[in-house]
Tab-separated table of C-alpha atoms and ligand atoms in Angstrom:
chain	number	residue	atom	x	y	z
F	1	MET	CA	101.215	101.193	89.441
F	2	VAL	CA	100.502	97.704	88.200
F	3	LEU	CA	98.189	97.100	85.298
F	4	ALA	CA	96.177	93.889	85.249
F	5	HIS	CA	95.788	92.457	81.766
F	6	PRO	CA	92.124	93.013	81.012
F	7	VAL	CA	90.088	90.088	79.776
F	8	ARG	CA	86.647	91.578	79.395
F	9	ALA	CA	83.791	89.112	79.540
F	10	GLY	CA	80.180	90.145	79.372
F	11	LEU	CA	79.164	87.023	81.191
F	12	LEU	CA	77.432	88.698	84.109
F	13	LEU	CA	75.372	90.746	81.687
F	14	LEU	CA	74.598	87.704	79.574
F	15	CYS	CA	73.490	85.890	82.696
F	16	LEU	CA	71.204	88.759	83.660
F	17	LEU	CA	69.713	88.781	80.172
F	18	LEU	CA	69.111	85.041	80.021
F	19	LYS	CA	68.250	84.694	83.708
F	20	ALA	CA	69.388	81.115	83.548
F	21	GLY	CA	72.428	78.917	83.881
F	22	CYS	CA	73.995	81.260	86.434
F	23	SER	CA	74.880	78.755	89.103
F	24	GLN	CA	77.406	76.863	86.965
F	25	PRO	CA	81.088	77.655	87.417
F	26	VAL	CA	82.143	79.579	84.332
F	27	ASP	CA	85.399	79.138	82.493
F	28	GLN	CA	85.865	82.823	81.977
F	29	ALA	CA	86.848	85.942	83.871
F	30	GLN	CA	84.062	87.961	85.471
F	31	HIS	CA	84.615	91.628	86.319
F	32	ARG	CA	83.302	94.293	88.635
F	33	GLN	CA	84.604	97.856	88.895
F	34	PHE	CA	83.797	100.568	91.411
F	35	PHE	CA	85.382	103.616	93.060
F	36	ALA	CA	86.566	103.326	96.672
F	37	LEU	CA	89.580	104.354	98.748
F	38	GLY	CA	90.103	107.185	96.272
F	39	THR	CA	90.784	104.862	93.389
F	40	LEU	CA	89.251	102.562	90.793
F	41	VAL	CA	88.866	99.058	92.210
F	42	ASP	CA	88.787	96.262	89.666
F	43	LEU	CA	87.791	92.776	90.750
F	44	THR	CA	88.338	89.821	88.418
F	45	ILE	CA	87.032	86.399	89.381
F	46	TYR	CA	87.742	83.225	87.484
F	47	GLY	CA	85.951	79.896	87.581
F	48	SER	CA	83.108	80.739	90.002
F	49	ASP	CA	79.454	80.723	89.133
F	50	THR	CA	78.013	84.120	88.295
F	51	ALA	CA	75.607	84.220	91.262
F	52	THR	CA	78.446	83.671	93.773
F	53	ALA	CA	80.713	86.113	91.964
F	54	GLY	CA	78.005	88.770	91.825
F	55	GLN	CA	77.113	88.417	95.513
F	56	ALA	CA	80.760	88.532	96.597
F	57	ALA	CA	81.423	91.574	94.415
F	58	THR	CA	78.473	93.439	95.931
F	59	GLU	CA	79.681	92.698	99.473
F	60	LEU	CA	83.201	93.710	98.543
F	61	GLU	CA	82.001	97.052	97.228
F	62	ARG	CA	80.087	97.639	100.467
F	63	LEU	CA	83.147	96.718	102.575
F	64	PHE	CA	85.481	99.043	100.659
F	65	THR	CA	83.048	101.939	100.848
F	66	ARG	CA	82.831	101.540	104.627
F	67	LEU	CA	86.600	101.241	105.057
F	68	HIS	CA	87.078	104.377	102.987
F	69	SER	CA	85.086	106.526	105.391
F	70	ASP	CA	86.440	104.774	108.523
F	71	TRP	CA	90.067	105.290	107.597
F	72	HIS	CA	90.070	108.745	106.093
F	73	ALA	CA	92.333	110.879	108.272
F	74	TRP	CA	90.840	114.191	107.210
F	75	GLN	CA	87.149	113.475	106.764
F	76	PRO	CA	84.665	112.661	109.521
F	77	GLY	CA	85.177	109.071	110.611
F	78	ILE	CA	86.780	106.971	113.323
F	79	LEU	CA	90.354	107.765	112.299
F	80	GLN	CA	89.714	111.486	112.345
F	81	GLU	CA	88.186	111.134	115.805
F	82	THR	CA	91.230	109.120	116.918
F	83	ASN	CA	93.539	111.859	115.629
F	84	ARG	CA	91.563	114.487	117.515
F	85	ARG	CA	91.979	112.562	120.758
F	86	LEU	CA	95.662	111.783	120.141
F	87	ALA	CA	96.295	115.536	120.110
F	88	THR	CA	95.018	115.825	123.698
F	89	LEU	CA	97.745	113.436	124.982
F	90	GLU	CA	95.128	111.736	127.166
F	91	THR	CA	94.917	107.949	127.233
F	92	PHE	CA	91.676	106.839	125.579
F	93	PRO	CA	89.969	103.675	124.321
F	94	VAL	CA	90.512	103.336	120.586
F	95	ASN	CA	87.661	102.175	118.360
F	96	PRO	CA	88.062	98.351	118.214
F	97	ASP	CA	87.692	98.399	114.408
F	98	LEU	CA	90.932	100.375	114.185
F	99	ILE	CA	93.075	98.217	116.463
F	100	PRO	CA	94.319	95.676	113.875
F	101	LEU	CA	95.105	98.449	111.413
F	102	LEU	CA	96.936	100.663	113.907
F	103	SER	CA	98.900	97.885	115.561
F	104	GLU	CA	100.023	96.539	112.185
F	105	SER	CA	101.021	100.027	111.018
F	106	ASN	CA	103.035	100.558	114.208
F	107	ARG	CA	104.769	97.174	113.943
F	108	LEU	CA	105.738	97.643	110.296
F	109	SER	CA	106.873	101.214	110.903
F	110	ARG	CA	109.369	99.989	113.510
F	111	LEU	CA	110.659	97.324	111.087
F	112	SER	CA	111.217	100.032	108.464
F	113	ASN	CA	113.273	102.158	110.885
F	114	GLY	CA	110.468	104.723	110.705
F	115	LEU	CA	110.875	105.345	106.952
F	116	PHE	CA	107.297	104.142	106.650
F	117	ASN	CA	105.864	106.514	109.203
F	118	PRO	CA	102.065	106.395	109.580
F	119	VAL	CA	101.999	109.271	112.101
F	120	ILE	CA	103.315	112.079	109.888
F	121	GLY	CA	99.748	113.153	109.098
F	122	GLU	CA	100.564	116.797	109.848
F	123	LEU	CA	103.372	116.791	107.290
F	124	VAL	CA	101.206	115.128	104.641
F	125	ALA	CA	98.522	117.745	105.270
F	126	LEU	CA	101.055	120.587	105.192
F	127	TRP	CA	102.067	119.453	101.699
F	128	GLY	CA	98.383	119.303	100.726
F	129	PHE	CA	98.346	115.614	99.853
F	130	HIS	CA	95.567	114.840	102.300
F	131	SER	CA	92.832	116.194	100.046
F	132	ASP	CA	91.763	114.556	96.826
F	133	ALA	CA	92.293	117.771	94.877
F	134	ARG	CA	95.428	119.581	95.981
F	135	PRO	CA	95.110	123.362	95.671
F	136	ASP	CA	97.333	124.905	93.029
F	137	SER	CA	99.763	126.585	95.413
F	138	PRO	CA	103.527	126.653	96.027
F	139	PRO	CA	105.179	124.128	98.377
F	140	PRO	CA	105.026	124.940	102.098
F	141	GLY	CA	107.729	127.102	103.647
F	142	ASP	CA	110.939	125.460	104.881
F	143	ASP	CA	110.353	126.812	108.403
F	144	ARG	CA	106.976	125.079	108.740
F	145	ILE	CA	108.392	121.797	107.425
F	146	LEU	CA	111.365	122.002	109.768
F	147	ALA	CA	109.148	122.744	112.770
F	148	LEU	CA	107.227	119.485	112.185
F	149	VAL	CA	110.358	117.446	111.468
F	150	ARG	CA	111.898	118.669	114.743
F	151	GLN	CA	108.889	117.362	116.651
F	152	ALA	CA	109.750	113.946	115.130
F	153	PRO	CA	106.381	112.160	115.425
F	154	SER	CA	107.004	108.432	115.609
F	155	VAL	CA	105.108	105.249	116.443
F	156	THR	CA	107.529	104.913	119.369
F	157	ASP	CA	105.622	107.843	120.923
F	158	ILE	CA	102.511	105.670	121.077
F	159	THR	CA	101.478	102.761	123.277
F	160	LEU	CA	98.539	100.661	122.138
F	161	GLN	CA	97.658	98.198	124.871
F	162	ASP	CA	94.422	96.577	126.045
F	163	GLY	CA	92.479	98.716	123.595
F	164	GLN	CA	93.881	101.933	125.071
F	165	LEU	CA	95.907	104.415	123.063
F	166	GLN	CA	98.473	106.559	124.806
F	167	ASN	CA	100.401	109.267	122.970
F	168	ARG	CA	103.359	111.223	124.271
F	169	ASN	CA	104.017	113.512	121.278
F	170	PRO	CA	101.584	116.294	120.318
F	171	ALA	CA	102.738	116.140	116.674
F	172	VAL	CA	101.482	112.549	116.202
F	173	ARG	CA	98.637	112.274	113.664
F	174	TYR	CA	97.806	109.085	111.770
F	175	ASP	CA	97.709	109.133	107.979
F	176	LEU	CA	97.320	105.593	106.709
F	177	GLY	CA	97.492	106.453	103.001
F	178	GLY	CA	100.657	104.351	102.669
F	179	MET	CA	99.036	101.092	103.797
F	180	ALA	CA	95.234	101.419	103.837
F	181	LYS	CA	94.866	100.086	100.320
F	182	GLY	CA	96.926	97.009	101.140
F	183	PHE	CA	95.015	96.350	104.336
F	184	ALA	CA	91.692	96.734	102.500
F	185	VAL	CA	92.824	94.386	99.725
F	186	ASP	CA	93.732	91.734	102.321
F	187	ARG	CA	90.301	92.063	103.969
F	188	GLY	CA	88.725	91.929	100.490
F	189	ILE	CA	90.519	88.699	99.572
F	190	GLU	CA	89.404	87.156	102.895
F	191	LEU	CA	85.831	88.097	102.029
F	192	LEU	CA	86.094	86.475	98.589
F	193	GLN	CA	87.511	83.325	100.176
F	194	THR	CA	84.578	83.090	102.597
F	195	HIS	CA	82.399	82.882	99.468
F	196	GLY	CA	84.478	79.953	98.251
F	197	ILE	CA	86.203	81.985	95.561
F	198	ASP	CA	89.673	80.550	94.924
F	199	ASN	CA	90.724	82.373	91.762
F	200	ALA	CA	90.651	86.160	91.682
F	201	ILE	CA	92.594	89.379	91.303
F	202	LEU	CA	91.641	92.306	93.488
F	203	ASN	CA	93.219	95.358	91.893
F	204	ALA	CA	92.945	98.733	93.645
F	205	GLY	CA	94.288	101.451	91.373
F	206	GLY	CA	97.004	99.202	89.994
F	207	ASP	CA	98.049	97.604	93.311
F	208	LEU	CA	96.737	94.116	93.723
F	209	ARG	CA	96.582	90.713	95.330
F	210	ALA	CA	95.961	87.611	93.233
F	211	ILE	CA	94.823	84.192	94.406
F	212	GLY	CA	94.706	80.971	92.432
F	213	ARG	CA	95.053	81.020	88.666
F	214	HIS	CA	93.467	82.299	85.490
F	215	GLY	CA	92.152	78.942	84.317
F	216	ASP	CA	95.026	76.840	82.996
F	217	ARG	CA	97.637	79.571	83.326
F	218	PRO	CA	98.954	81.778	86.153
F	219	TRP	CA	97.729	85.346	86.571
F	220	ARG	CA	99.926	87.776	84.622
F	221	ILE	CA	100.263	91.450	85.403
F	222	GLY	CA	102.185	94.423	84.029
F	223	ILE	CA	104.207	96.993	85.975
F	224	ARG	CA	103.767	100.540	84.810
F	225	ASP	CA	106.690	102.463	83.370
F	226	PRO	CA	107.176	105.399	85.793
F	227	ARG	CA	108.232	107.713	82.971
F	228	GLY	CA	106.089	106.557	80.085
F	229	PRO	CA	102.545	105.578	79.231
F	230	GLY	CA	103.243	101.863	78.811
F	231	VAL	CA	104.306	98.806	80.705
F	232	LEU	CA	107.853	98.440	82.025
F	233	ALA	CA	107.760	94.716	82.718
F	234	ALA	CA	105.437	91.744	83.106
F	235	ILE	CA	105.297	89.271	85.989
F	236	GLU	CA	103.598	85.890	86.408
F	237	LEU	CA	102.121	85.452	89.850
F	238	GLY	CA	102.121	82.501	92.230
F	239	ALA	CA	98.990	81.131	93.874
F	240	ASP	CA	98.697	83.922	96.449
F	241	GLU	CA	100.792	87.015	95.877
F	242	SER	CA	100.465	90.783	96.117
F	243	VAL	CA	102.195	93.322	93.896
F	244	PHE	CA	102.357	96.923	95.092
F	245	THR	CA	104.109	99.872	93.505
F	246	SER	CA	104.828	103.286	94.963
F	247	GLY	CA	105.561	105.924	92.322
F	248	ASP	CA	106.217	109.651	92.178
F	249	TYR	CA	103.705	109.924	89.309
F	250	GLU	CA	100.674	108.968	91.396
F	251	ARG	CA	100.051	112.264	93.187
F	252	PHE	CA	102.191	115.320	92.542
F	253	PHE	CA	102.264	118.955	91.578
F	254	ASP	CA	104.850	120.964	89.672
F	255	HIS	CA	106.161	124.272	90.880
F	256	GLY	CA	109.073	126.280	89.459
F	257	GLY	CA	110.087	123.318	87.316
F	258	THR	CA	110.283	120.889	90.267
F	259	ARG	CA	108.006	117.930	90.866
F	260	TYR	CA	106.698	117.605	94.412
F	261	HIS	CA	105.069	114.252	95.042
F	262	HIS	CA	103.214	112.544	97.865
F	263	ILE	CA	105.811	110.211	99.421
F	264	ILE	CA	107.506	112.190	102.174
F	265	ASP	CA	110.864	111.392	103.740
F	266	PRO	CA	110.118	111.703	107.475
F	267	ARG	CA	113.787	112.502	108.150
F	268	ASN	CA	113.685	115.858	106.340
F	269	GLY	CA	110.004	116.492	105.610
F	270	TYR	CA	110.394	116.697	101.799
F	271	PRO	CA	109.272	114.332	99.032
F	272	ALA	CA	111.821	111.506	98.787
F	273	ASN	CA	113.724	112.269	95.614
F	274	ALA	CA	116.136	109.485	94.716
F	275	VAL	CA	113.775	107.096	92.906
F	276	THR	CA	110.735	107.208	90.635
F	277	SER	CA	109.102	103.901	91.512
F	278	VAL	CA	109.432	100.835	93.715
F	279	THR	CA	107.619	97.551	93.134
F	280	VAL	CA	107.360	94.849	95.788
F	281	ILE	CA	105.973	91.322	95.549
F	282	HIS	CA	104.915	89.754	98.836
F	283	SER	CA	102.310	87.312	100.080
F	284	ASP	CA	100.076	89.748	101.960
F	285	ALA	CA	99.038	93.084	100.496
F	286	THR	CA	99.458	95.102	103.714
F	287	THR	CA	103.174	94.342	103.991
F	288	ALA	CA	103.665	94.831	100.232
F	289	ASP	CA	101.998	98.268	100.416
F	290	VAL	CA	104.024	99.397	103.426
F	291	ALA	CA	107.257	98.044	101.947
F	292	ALA	CA	106.782	99.836	98.614
F	293	THR	CA	106.380	103.155	100.448
F	294	ALA	CA	109.254	102.455	102.888
F	295	LEU	CA	111.678	101.346	100.159
F	296	PHE	CA	110.790	104.399	98.084
F	297	VAL	CA	111.959	106.554	100.986
F	298	ALA	CA	114.958	104.291	101.625
F	299	GLY	CA	116.212	104.795	98.052
F	300	PRO	CA	119.150	103.067	96.304
F	301	GLU	CA	121.412	103.255	99.367
F	302	LEU	CA	119.209	101.733	102.019
F	303	TRP	CA	116.521	99.616	100.353
F	304	GLU	CA	118.266	96.263	100.817
F	305	THR	CA	118.606	96.745	104.588
F	306	ILE	CA	114.978	97.782	105.036
F	307	ALA	CA	113.684	95.036	102.717
F	308	ARG	CA	115.489	92.405	104.825
F	309	GLN	CA	114.056	93.813	108.035
F	310	LEU	CA	110.552	93.696	106.550
F	311	GLY	CA	111.073	90.134	105.260
F	312	ILE	CA	110.609	91.138	101.594
F	313	ARG	CA	112.053	88.796	98.953
F	314	TYR	CA	111.235	90.561	95.673
F	315	VAL	CA	112.001	94.221	94.963
F	316	MET	CA	112.432	96.319	91.832
F	317	LEU	CA	113.375	99.974	92.188
F	318	VAL	CA	113.765	102.521	89.362
F	319	ASP	CA	116.105	105.361	90.292
F	320	ASN	CA	116.160	108.927	88.973
F	321	ALA	CA	118.578	108.068	86.203
F	322	GLY	CA	116.336	105.217	85.027
F	323	THR	CA	118.651	102.492	86.377
F	324	ILE	CA	116.778	99.414	87.588
F	325	HIS	CA	117.859	98.092	90.990
F	326	MET	CA	116.634	94.650	91.979
F	327	ASN	CA	117.572	91.489	93.778
F	328	PRO	CA	118.430	88.310	91.823
F	329	ALA	CA	115.159	86.560	92.764
F	330	MET	CA	113.189	89.480	91.323
F	331	GLN	CA	115.296	89.468	88.165
F	332	GLN	CA	114.277	85.826	87.631
F	333	ARG	CA	110.624	86.863	87.573
F	334	VAL	CA	110.376	90.080	85.557
F	335	ARG	CA	110.079	90.137	81.780
F	336	PHE	CA	110.953	93.569	80.410
F	337	ASP	CA	109.115	94.964	77.421
F	338	THR	CA	112.294	96.740	76.347
F	339	GLU	CA	115.594	95.667	77.885
F	340	PRO	CA	116.586	98.452	80.357
F	341	ALA	CA	119.720	100.506	79.652
F	342	ALA	CA	121.175	99.745	83.088
F	343	ILE	CA	120.439	97.118	85.733
F	344	HIS	CA	122.047	97.112	89.151
F	345	LEU	CA	121.730	93.710	90.754
F	346	SER	CA	121.896	93.560	94.556
F	347	LYS	CA	123.050	90.667	96.732
F	348	PRO	CA	120.330	88.077	97.427
F	349	LEU	CA	117.872	89.338	100.064
I	1	LIG	P1	101.864	104.857	98.696
I	1	LIG	O1	101.245	105.333	97.430
I	1	LIG	O2	101.367	103.537	99.187
I	1	LIG	O3	103.371	104.888	98.645
I	1	LIG	O4	101.409	105.849	99.851
I	1	LIG	C1	101.595	107.232	99.770
I	1	LIG	C2	100.720	107.897	100.808
I	1	LIG	O5	101.187	107.524	102.118
I	1	LIG	C3	100.769	109.408	100.758
I	1	LIG	O6	99.738	109.942	99.948
I	1	LIG	C4	100.577	109.784	102.235
I	1	LIG	O7	99.215	109.728	102.567
I	1	LIG	C5	101.273	108.645	102.964
I	1	LIG	N1	102.717	108.846	103.178
I	1	LIG	C6	103.569	109.727	102.591
I	1	LIG	N2	104.826	109.541	103.019
I	1	LIG	C7	104.790	108.497	103.898
I	1	LIG	C8	105.779	107.835	104.692
I	1	LIG	N3	107.067	108.164	104.675
I	1	LIG	N4	105.355	106.818	105.494
I	1	LIG	C9	104.051	106.459	105.542
I	1	LIG	N5	103.087	107.035	104.813
I	1	LIG	C10	103.439	108.047	104.003
I	2	LIG	MG1	102.258	101.947	100.165
């Protein structure tokens, strides 16, 4: 999780109270917060007039609320309907609103060697991570996990062409939890830009994309410490960059002294257990979101290979022992709050 440095300004409120002077660009951050996509969304806009900022924020909230219901794999909506039809193995026309999302998920899954696998919805549901409140129950039985892993659902089982979806594997079910936030953030930034907003951070539960600057300085953000309450490191952002973190602390349950979390290794069906968090910086939020999930599964052994295939240039991974793995370009950018005990520097990506 990434924490945006909060600069709270009551400017919108002030503007509402005074009912005047609201069309001037303001030299301060303006904020809007709302719940969508299962998380707190925090929008910060800098240097726009309050009327424009307010209008854009309202439209953004509406967009995110719609996307939330469209993309939910396990609640009524177009993705759930798509999953129902995929199970029939009949070719069918997919809802046009889903095509960009599905084709991007399929493309990126291939580039990650299937470690980001958006069609393991059955496995995610078996572990109980599909519902917002997981029931307090033990992990699923090994036999049920193995049965799904053997069916090996993969995006290579699917053809998406001319708006038609064809599926050859009955175990295929989309769960876009590993990239939906990124895709929504990209659409959100596009919306802000159509309103002429050039300086903003769109932060969805700690994962974000930033455009422009915070006045006379770059945007600065903090990366959460996966094993503590504070910030692990700070990063200054370029004019258009996304920072996404996948962590084992985001959704998990404990059973018999073991932590079971929500990022599943499609190769064995169990939560990937070699690392505690992975942070990726990339231009677009969709790729950053996918890459953080994929590199979490890849772990210390494989992350460099998968990062190269996905075209990622900045990665920081914290392994189980607390060792920081990163590439030299990332090391140039992070400022640690406390110097880490061990850093393992990779070759340049
Ligand atoms: P993130 O927090 O972006 O890493 O996404 C985690 C979410 O993605 C989980 O809650 C699941 O919905 C889904 N997921 C879990 N494992 C995978 C995986 N290997 N590939 C793609 N999506 C996954
Ligand atoms: Mg992700």
